[in-house]
Coordinates of C-alpha atoms in Angstrom, one line a residue:
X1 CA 110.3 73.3 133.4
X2 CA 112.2 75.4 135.6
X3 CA 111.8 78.6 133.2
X4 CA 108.3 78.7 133.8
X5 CA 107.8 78.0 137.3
X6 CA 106.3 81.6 137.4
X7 CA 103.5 81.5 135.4
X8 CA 101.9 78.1 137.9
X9 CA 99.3 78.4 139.7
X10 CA 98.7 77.8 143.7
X11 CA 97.0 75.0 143.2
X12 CA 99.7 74.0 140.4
X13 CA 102.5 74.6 142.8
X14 CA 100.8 73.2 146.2
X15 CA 100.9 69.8 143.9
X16 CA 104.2 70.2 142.6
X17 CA 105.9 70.5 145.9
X18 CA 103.5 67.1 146.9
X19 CA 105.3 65.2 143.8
X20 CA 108.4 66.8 144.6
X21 CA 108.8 68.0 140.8
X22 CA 110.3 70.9 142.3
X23 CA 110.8 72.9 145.6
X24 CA 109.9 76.2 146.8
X25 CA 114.0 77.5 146.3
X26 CA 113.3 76.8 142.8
X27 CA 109.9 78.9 142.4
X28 CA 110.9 81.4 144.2
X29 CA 114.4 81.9 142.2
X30 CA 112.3 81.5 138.7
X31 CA 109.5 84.1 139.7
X32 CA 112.8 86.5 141.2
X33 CA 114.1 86.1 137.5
X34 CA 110.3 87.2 136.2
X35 CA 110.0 90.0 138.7
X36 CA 114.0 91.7 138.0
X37 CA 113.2 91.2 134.1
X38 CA 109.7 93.5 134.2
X39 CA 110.4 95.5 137.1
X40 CA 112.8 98.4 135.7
X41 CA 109.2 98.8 133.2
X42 CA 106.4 98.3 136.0
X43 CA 107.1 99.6 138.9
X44 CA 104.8 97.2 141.3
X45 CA 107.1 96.3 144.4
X46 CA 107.7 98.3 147.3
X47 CA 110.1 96.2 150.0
X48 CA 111.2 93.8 147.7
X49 CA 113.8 91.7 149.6
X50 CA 114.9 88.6 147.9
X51 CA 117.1 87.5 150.3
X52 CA 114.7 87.4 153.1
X53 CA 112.2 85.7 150.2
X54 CA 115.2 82.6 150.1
X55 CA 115.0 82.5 153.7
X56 CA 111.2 81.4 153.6
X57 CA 111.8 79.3 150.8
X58 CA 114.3 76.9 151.9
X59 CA 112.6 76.4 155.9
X60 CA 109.5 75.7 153.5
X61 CA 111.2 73.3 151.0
X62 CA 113.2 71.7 154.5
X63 CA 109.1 71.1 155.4
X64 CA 108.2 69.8 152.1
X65 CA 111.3 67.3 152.2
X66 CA 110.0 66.1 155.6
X67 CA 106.5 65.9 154.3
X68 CA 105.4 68.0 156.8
X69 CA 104.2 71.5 155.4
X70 CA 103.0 74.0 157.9
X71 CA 99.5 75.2 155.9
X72 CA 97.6 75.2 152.9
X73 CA 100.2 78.0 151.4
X74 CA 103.7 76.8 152.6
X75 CA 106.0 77.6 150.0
X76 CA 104.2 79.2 147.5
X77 CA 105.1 83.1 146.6
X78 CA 102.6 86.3 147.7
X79 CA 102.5 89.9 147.9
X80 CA 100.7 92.3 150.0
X81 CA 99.4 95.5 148.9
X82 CA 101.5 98.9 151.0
X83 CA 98.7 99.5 153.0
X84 CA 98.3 96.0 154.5
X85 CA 100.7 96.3 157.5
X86 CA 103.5 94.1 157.8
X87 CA 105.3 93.8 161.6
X88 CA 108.5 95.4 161.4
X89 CA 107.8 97.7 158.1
X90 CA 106.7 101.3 157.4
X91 CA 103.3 101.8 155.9
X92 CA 103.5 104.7 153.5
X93 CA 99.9 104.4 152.3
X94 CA 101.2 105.4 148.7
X95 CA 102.0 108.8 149.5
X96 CA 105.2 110.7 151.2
X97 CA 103.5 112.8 154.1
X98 CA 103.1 109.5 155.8
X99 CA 105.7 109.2 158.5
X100 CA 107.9 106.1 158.0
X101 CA 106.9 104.2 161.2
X102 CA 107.3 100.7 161.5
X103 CA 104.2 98.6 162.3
X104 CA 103.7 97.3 165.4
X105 CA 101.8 93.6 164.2
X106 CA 101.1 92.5 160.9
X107 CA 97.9 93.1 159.9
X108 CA 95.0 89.9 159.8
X109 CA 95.5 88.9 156.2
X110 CA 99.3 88.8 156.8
X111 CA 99.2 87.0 159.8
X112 CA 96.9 84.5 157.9
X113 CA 99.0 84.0 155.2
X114 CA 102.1 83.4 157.6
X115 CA 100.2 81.3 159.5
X116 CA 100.1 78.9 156.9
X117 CA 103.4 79.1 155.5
X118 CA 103.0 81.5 152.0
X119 CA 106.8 83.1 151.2
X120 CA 106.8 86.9 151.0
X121 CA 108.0 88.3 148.2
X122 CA 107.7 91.9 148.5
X123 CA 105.3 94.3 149.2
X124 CA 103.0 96.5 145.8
X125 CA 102.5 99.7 144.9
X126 CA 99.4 102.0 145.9
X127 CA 98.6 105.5 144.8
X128 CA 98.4 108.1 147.7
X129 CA 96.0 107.3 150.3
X130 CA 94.2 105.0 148.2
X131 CA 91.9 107.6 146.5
X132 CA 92.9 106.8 142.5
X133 CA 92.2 104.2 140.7
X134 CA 95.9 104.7 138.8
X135 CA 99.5 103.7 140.4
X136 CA 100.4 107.3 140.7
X137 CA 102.1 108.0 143.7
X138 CA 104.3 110.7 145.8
X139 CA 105.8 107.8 147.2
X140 CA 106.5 105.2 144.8
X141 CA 107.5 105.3 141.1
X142 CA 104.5 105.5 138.9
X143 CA 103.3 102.0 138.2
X144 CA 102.6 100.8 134.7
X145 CA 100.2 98.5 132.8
X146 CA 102.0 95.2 131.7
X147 CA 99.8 94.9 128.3
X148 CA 100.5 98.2 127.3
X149 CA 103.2 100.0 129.6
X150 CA 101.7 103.3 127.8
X151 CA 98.2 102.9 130.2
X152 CA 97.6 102.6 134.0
X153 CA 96.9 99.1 135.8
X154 CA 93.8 101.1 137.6
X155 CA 94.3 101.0 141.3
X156 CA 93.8 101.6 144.6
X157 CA 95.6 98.4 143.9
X158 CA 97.6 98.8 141.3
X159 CA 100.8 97.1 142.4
X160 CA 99.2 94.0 143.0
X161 CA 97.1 94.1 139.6
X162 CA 100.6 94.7 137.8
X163 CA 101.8 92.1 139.4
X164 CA 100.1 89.5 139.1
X165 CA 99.7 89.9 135.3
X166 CA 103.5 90.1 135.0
X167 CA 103.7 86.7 136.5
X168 CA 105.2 88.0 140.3
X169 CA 104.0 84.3 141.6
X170 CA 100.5 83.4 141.5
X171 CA 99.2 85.0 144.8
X172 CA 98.5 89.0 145.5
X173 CA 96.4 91.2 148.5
X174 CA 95.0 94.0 147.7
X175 CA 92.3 96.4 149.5
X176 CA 88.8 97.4 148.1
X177 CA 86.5 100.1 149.3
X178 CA 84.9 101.3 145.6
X179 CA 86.7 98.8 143.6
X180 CA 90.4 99.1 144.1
X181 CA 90.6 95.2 143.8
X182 CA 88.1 94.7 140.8
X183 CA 89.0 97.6 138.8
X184 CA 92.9 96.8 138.7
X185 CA 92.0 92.8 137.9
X186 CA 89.1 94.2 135.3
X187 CA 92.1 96.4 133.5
X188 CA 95.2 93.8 133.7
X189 CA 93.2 90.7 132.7
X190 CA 93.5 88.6 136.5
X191 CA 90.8 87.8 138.8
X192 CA 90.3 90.2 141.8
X193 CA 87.6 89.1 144.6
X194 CA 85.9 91.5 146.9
X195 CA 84.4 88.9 149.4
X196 CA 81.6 89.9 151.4
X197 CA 82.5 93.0 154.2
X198 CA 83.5 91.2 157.4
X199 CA 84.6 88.2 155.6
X200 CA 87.6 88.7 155.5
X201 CA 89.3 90.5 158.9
X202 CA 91.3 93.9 158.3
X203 CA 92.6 96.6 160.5
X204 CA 92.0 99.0 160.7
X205 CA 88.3 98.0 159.4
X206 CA 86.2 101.1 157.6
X207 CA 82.3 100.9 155.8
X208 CA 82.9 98.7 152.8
X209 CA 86.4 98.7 153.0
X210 CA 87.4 94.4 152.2
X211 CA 90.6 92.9 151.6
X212 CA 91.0 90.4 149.2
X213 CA 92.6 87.5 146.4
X214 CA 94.0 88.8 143.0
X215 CA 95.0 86.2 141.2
X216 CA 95.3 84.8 137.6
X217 CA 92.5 82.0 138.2
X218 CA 89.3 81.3 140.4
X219 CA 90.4 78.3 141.9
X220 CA 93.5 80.3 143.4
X221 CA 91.5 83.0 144.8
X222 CA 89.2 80.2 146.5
X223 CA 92.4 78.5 147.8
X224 CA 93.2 81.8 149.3
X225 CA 90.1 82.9 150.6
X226 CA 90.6 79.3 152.5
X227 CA 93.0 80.8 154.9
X228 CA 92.3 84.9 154.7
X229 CA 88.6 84.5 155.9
X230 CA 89.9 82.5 159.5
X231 CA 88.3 85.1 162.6
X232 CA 90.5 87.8 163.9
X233 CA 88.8 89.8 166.9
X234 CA 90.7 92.4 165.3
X235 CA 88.1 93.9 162.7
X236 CA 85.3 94.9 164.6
X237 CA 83.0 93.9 161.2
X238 CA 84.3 90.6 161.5
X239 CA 81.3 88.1 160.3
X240 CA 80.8 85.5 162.5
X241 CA 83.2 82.4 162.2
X242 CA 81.4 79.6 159.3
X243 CA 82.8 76.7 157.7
X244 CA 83.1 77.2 154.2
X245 CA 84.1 74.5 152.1
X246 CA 86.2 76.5 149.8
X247 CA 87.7 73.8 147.8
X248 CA 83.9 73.5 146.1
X249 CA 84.9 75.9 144.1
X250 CA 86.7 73.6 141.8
X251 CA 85.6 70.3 143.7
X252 CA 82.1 71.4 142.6
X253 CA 80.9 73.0 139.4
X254 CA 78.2 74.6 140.1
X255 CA 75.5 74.3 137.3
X256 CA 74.3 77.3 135.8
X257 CA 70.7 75.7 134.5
X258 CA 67.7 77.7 136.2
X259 CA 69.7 80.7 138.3
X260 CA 68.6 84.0 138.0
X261 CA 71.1 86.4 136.7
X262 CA 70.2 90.0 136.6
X263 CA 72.5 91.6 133.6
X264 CA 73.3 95.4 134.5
X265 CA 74.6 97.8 131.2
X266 CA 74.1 101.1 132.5
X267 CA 75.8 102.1 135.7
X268 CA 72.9 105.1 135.9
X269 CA 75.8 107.2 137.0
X270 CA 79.2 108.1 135.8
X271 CA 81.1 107.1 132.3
X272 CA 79.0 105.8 129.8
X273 CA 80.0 102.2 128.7
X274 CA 82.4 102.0 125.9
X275 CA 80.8 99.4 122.6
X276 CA 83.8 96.9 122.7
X277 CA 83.0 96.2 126.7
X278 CA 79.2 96.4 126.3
X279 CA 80.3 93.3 123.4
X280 CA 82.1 91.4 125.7
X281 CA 79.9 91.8 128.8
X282 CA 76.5 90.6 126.5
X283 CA 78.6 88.0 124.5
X284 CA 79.2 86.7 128.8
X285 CA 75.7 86.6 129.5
X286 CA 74.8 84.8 126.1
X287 CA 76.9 82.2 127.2
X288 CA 75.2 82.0 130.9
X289 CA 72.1 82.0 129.1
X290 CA 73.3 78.8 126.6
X291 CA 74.1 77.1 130.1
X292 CA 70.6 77.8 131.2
X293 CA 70.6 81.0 133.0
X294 CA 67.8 83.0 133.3
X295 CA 69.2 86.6 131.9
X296 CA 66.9 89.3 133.0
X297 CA 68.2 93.0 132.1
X298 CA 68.5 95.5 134.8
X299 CA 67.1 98.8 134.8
X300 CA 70.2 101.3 136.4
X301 CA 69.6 101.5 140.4
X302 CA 72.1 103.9 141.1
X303 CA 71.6 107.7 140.1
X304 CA 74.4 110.5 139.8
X305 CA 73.2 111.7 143.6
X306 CA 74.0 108.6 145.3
X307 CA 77.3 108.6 143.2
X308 CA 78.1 112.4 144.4
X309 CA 77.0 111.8 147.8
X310 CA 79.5 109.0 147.7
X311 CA 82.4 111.2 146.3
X312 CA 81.8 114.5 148.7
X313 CA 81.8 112.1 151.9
X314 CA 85.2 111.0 150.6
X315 CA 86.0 114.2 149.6
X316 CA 85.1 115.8 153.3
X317 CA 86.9 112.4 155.1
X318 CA 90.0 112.8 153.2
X319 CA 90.2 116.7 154.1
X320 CA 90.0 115.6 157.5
X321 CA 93.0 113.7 157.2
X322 CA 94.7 116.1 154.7
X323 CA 94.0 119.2 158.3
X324 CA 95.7 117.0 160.6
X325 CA 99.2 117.4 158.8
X326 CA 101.8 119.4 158.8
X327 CA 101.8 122.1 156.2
X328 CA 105.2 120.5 154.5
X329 CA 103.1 117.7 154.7
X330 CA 100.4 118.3 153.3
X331 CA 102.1 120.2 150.5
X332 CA 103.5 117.1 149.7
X333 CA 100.5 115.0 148.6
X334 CA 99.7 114.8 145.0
X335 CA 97.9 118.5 144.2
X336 CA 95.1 116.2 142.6
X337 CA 94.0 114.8 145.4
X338 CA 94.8 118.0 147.5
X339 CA 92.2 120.0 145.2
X340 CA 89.4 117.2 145.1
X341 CA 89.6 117.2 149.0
X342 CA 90.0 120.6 149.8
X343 CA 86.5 121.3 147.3
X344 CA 85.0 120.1 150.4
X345 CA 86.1 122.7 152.5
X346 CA 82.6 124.8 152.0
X347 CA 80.6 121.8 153.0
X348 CA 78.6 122.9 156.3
X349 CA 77.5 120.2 158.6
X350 CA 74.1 119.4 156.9
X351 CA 75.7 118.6 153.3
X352 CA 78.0 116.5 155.1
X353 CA 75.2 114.4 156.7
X354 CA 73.4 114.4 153.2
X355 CA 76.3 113.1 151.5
X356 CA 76.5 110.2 154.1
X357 CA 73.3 109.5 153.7
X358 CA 73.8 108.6 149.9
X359 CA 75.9 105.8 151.2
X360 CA 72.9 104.1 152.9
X361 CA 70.5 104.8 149.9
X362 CA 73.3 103.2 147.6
X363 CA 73.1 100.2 150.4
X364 CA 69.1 100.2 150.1
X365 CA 69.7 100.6 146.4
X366 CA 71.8 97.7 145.9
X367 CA 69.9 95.2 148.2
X368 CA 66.6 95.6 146.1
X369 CA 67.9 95.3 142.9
X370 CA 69.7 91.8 143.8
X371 CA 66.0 90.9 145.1
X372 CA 64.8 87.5 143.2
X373 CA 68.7 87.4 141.9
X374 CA 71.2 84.8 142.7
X375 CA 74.1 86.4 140.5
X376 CA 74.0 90.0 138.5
X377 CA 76.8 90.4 135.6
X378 CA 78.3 93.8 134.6
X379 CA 81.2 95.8 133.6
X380 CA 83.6 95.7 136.0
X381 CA 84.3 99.7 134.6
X382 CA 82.9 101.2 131.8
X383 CA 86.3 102.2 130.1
X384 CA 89.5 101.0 129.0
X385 CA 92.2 101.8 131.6
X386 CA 93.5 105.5 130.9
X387 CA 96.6 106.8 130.6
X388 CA 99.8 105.5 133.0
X389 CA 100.3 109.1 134.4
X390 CA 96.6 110.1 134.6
X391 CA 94.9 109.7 138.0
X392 CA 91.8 108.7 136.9
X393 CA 89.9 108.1 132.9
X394 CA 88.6 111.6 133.5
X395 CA 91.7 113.1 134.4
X396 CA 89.7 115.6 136.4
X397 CA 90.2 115.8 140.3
X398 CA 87.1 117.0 140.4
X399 CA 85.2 114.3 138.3
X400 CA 87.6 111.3 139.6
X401 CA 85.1 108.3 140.4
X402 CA 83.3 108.5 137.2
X403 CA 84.2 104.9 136.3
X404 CA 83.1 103.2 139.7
X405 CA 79.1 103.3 139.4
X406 CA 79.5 99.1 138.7
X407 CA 81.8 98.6 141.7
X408 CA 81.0 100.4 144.4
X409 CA 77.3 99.6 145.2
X410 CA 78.4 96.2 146.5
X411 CA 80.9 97.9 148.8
X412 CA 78.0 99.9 150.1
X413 CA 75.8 97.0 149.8
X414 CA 78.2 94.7 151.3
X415 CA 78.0 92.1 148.9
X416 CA 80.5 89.9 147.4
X417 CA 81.9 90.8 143.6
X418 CA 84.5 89.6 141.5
X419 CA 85.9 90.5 138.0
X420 CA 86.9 88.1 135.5
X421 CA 88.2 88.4 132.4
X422 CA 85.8 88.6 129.5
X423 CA 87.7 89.6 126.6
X424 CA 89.8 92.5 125.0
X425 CA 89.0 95.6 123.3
X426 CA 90.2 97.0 119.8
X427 CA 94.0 98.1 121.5
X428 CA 94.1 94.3 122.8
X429 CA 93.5 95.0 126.2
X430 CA 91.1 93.1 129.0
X431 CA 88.2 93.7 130.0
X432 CA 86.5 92.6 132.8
X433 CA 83.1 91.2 133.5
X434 CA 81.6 92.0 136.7
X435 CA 79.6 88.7 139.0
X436 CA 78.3 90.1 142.0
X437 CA 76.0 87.8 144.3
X438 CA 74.0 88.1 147.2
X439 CA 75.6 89.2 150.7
X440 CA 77.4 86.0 152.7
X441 CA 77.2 83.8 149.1
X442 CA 81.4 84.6 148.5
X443 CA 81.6 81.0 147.7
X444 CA 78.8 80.9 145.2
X445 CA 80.4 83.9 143.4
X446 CA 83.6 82.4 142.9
X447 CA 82.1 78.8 141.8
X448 CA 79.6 80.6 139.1
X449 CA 83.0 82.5 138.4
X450 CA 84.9 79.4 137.9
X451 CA 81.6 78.2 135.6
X452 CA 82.7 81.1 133.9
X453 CA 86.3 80.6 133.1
X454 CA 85.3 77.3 131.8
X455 CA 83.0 78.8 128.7
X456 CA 84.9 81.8 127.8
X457 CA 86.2 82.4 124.8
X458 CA 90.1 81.1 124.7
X459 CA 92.7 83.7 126.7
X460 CA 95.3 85.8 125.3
X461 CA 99.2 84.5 126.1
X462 CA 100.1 86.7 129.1
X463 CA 102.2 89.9 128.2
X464 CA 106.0 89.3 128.4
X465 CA 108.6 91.7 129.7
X466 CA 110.2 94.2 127.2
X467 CA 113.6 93.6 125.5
X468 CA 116.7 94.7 127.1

């Protein structure tokens, strides 16, 4: 049993320790062997401390043997995404012009996670600043898909997506403000949950910017939205404090007969959809509709404006923070990103307010084509993830958010989203299916995605770690 401690689940683990089958020490030893066997190929962890990791394990299995755990996560393993500060530790933000500081207090969904008692393995990989959907970095090593080392675990989250395929322990943070959670899960076969904004408290908060579970089921993203969504006066977007009964998820299948389920195919913007995922996404919604689903297809609601509004808003924001550094600083940022936000540079004032005001027509956009839906399925991207050392599946700095016209309306729109896995292409890798729902229902999303994991088709074994 020991062997493959690392491939349980929360939930598996939480009732392991209750049997006392085994102990935290154990795990956390197993999923160390799991993490120094794929690591040298990956790439994922940043701050990866095992010793301090044993530490946390054996206080927790000391509470476990006096039946006296300190939260709903004591002993089992977690990461947190670079940019998710942690007391004590520098936050690069993926790249190498960001002084090596240490943070002053660990961020809301660290504290949380503390709080009730999770073991922290180490810390995942990012690309610079966030703005890729690829593990390319100036600051870490390149990080690497673990079904095909060859392609790019998508990011802004790409550590944690890496991770948590590989089989680092069963719980992973990551950050979302286009995608960067739904895109990584969508291209490494895991589940990654965007929860509503404000459900979940981050600092510093930012328009449609969410933290959130990536995980390899449902139920352990609900078990760990249990204790990331508690208040913290922090986040300034905070949503009011409400009792969620998170443990529906799985206590409480929700039934599928009679809800209305818009199905979206065309993003109206960006990459077209490639034929295997437009397969798997319609072979999803045939099986919501055999459950009694109402399927309605969706015209696109976002155009290639709204999407370039997005993109030169970013573009103009990140040349901000690209003029405040120093010149050997700034030279040191990834030229990709250094020519997609210096583009911006001949933006005058009025172009700037027009791209920002793509954002709110996206938001107005997103809200009326949910209208008279409960739950709309789509893509979570429109391509197989590229190439490990591309930044993007355009490979253009200049055309780099091509693949986020399904994700990031519901950032804009606020709603909650979550990608599951649907299937695999021709190459045998996942592809992710897309359930967003209407703003505040995050637990609604994650039971119809539970509903989900229930009628797919059978999974794939996880990828194993290459031969020595």
């Amino acid at each position: 049993m020991t062997a493959s401690l690392h491939t349980l689940s929360a939930t598996e683990l939480l009732a392991g320790y209750r049997r006392r089958a085994f102990s935290p020490v154990e795990v956390l030893r197993d999923v160390l062997t799991q993490i120094e066997r794929w690591e040298p190929a990956l790439d994922a962890t940043y701050l990866l401390r095992p010793e301090a990791a044993l530490a946390e394990a054996r206080a927790s299995e000391e509470r476990w043997l006096r039946r006296r755990p300190t939260g709903a996560l004591d002993g089992v393993p977690v990461t947190i995404k670079d940019n998710i500060a942690t007391q004590g530790d520098p936050t690069p933000l993926g790249t190498r012009a960001t002084p090596l500081a240490p943070a002053l207090a660990d961020a809301p969904p660290v504290a949380r996670v503390r709080e009730a008692g999770a073991v922290f393995i180490s810390k995942t990989t990012m690309p610079d600043y966030g703005m890729l959907s690829s593990g390319l970095s100036t600051f870490h090593r390149i990080t690497r898909n673990p079904w095909d080392l060859s392609r790019t675990p998508g990011g802004s989250s790409a550590g944690a997506g890496a991770a948590c395929a590989a089989g680092y322990g069963p719980l992973h943070l990551g950050t979302d403000i286009g995608g960067s959670i739904r895109l990584p899960a969508g291209w490494c076969g895991i589940v990654g949950f965007k929860p509503s904004l404000g459900r979940v408290p981050i600092d510093p908060p930012f328009m449609g910017r969410a933290a959130g579970p990536m995980t390899r089921t449902v139920d352990d993203a609900a078990l760990l939205m249990q204790v990331l969504s508690a208040p913290d006066a922090r986040d300034s977007m905070n949503l009011p404090p409400q009792r969620i009964d998170w443990a529906a998820t799985w206590k409480k299948p929700k039934p599928l007969r009679g809800l209305r389920v818009g199905l979206l195919l065309d993003a109206g913007c960006g990459l077209p959809v490639a034929p295997p995922i437009r397969s798997a996404i319609e072979d999803a919604a045939r099986r919501f509709e055999a459950e009694g689903a109402v399927i309605t297809p969706l015209a696109p609601f976002m155009t290639p404006a709204m999407l370039a509004g997005l993109d030169h808003f970013w573009r103009m924001r990140s040349l901000v923070d690209l003029s405040g550094l120093t010149e050997n600083a700034r030279d040191s940022v990834l030229p990709c990103i250094r020519t997609w936000a210096e583009s911006a540079g001949a933006m005058s004032g009025a172009d700037v307010y027009q791209a920002y005001a793509q954002t709110h027509a996206t938001r107005v956009a997103t809200n009326q084509a949910m209208q008279g839906l409960d739950f709309l399925l789509s893509p979570t991207a429109p391509c197989g993830p590229a190439a490990f050392d591309w930044p993007s599946p355009t490979n253009d700095p200049l055309r780099g958010l091509e693949h986020i016209g399904f994700t990031v309306p519901f950032n804009m729109g606020e709603q909650p989203a979550i990608s599951v896995n649907a299937g695999y292409d021709d190459d045998g890798l996942p592809i992710g299916l897309q359930i967003a729902g209407q703003r505040f229902d995050d637990l609604g999303v994650l039971q119809v995605a539970r509903a989900f994991e229930r009628m797919r088709a059978p999974q794939r074994a996880w990828p194993e770690p290459p031969a020595a």
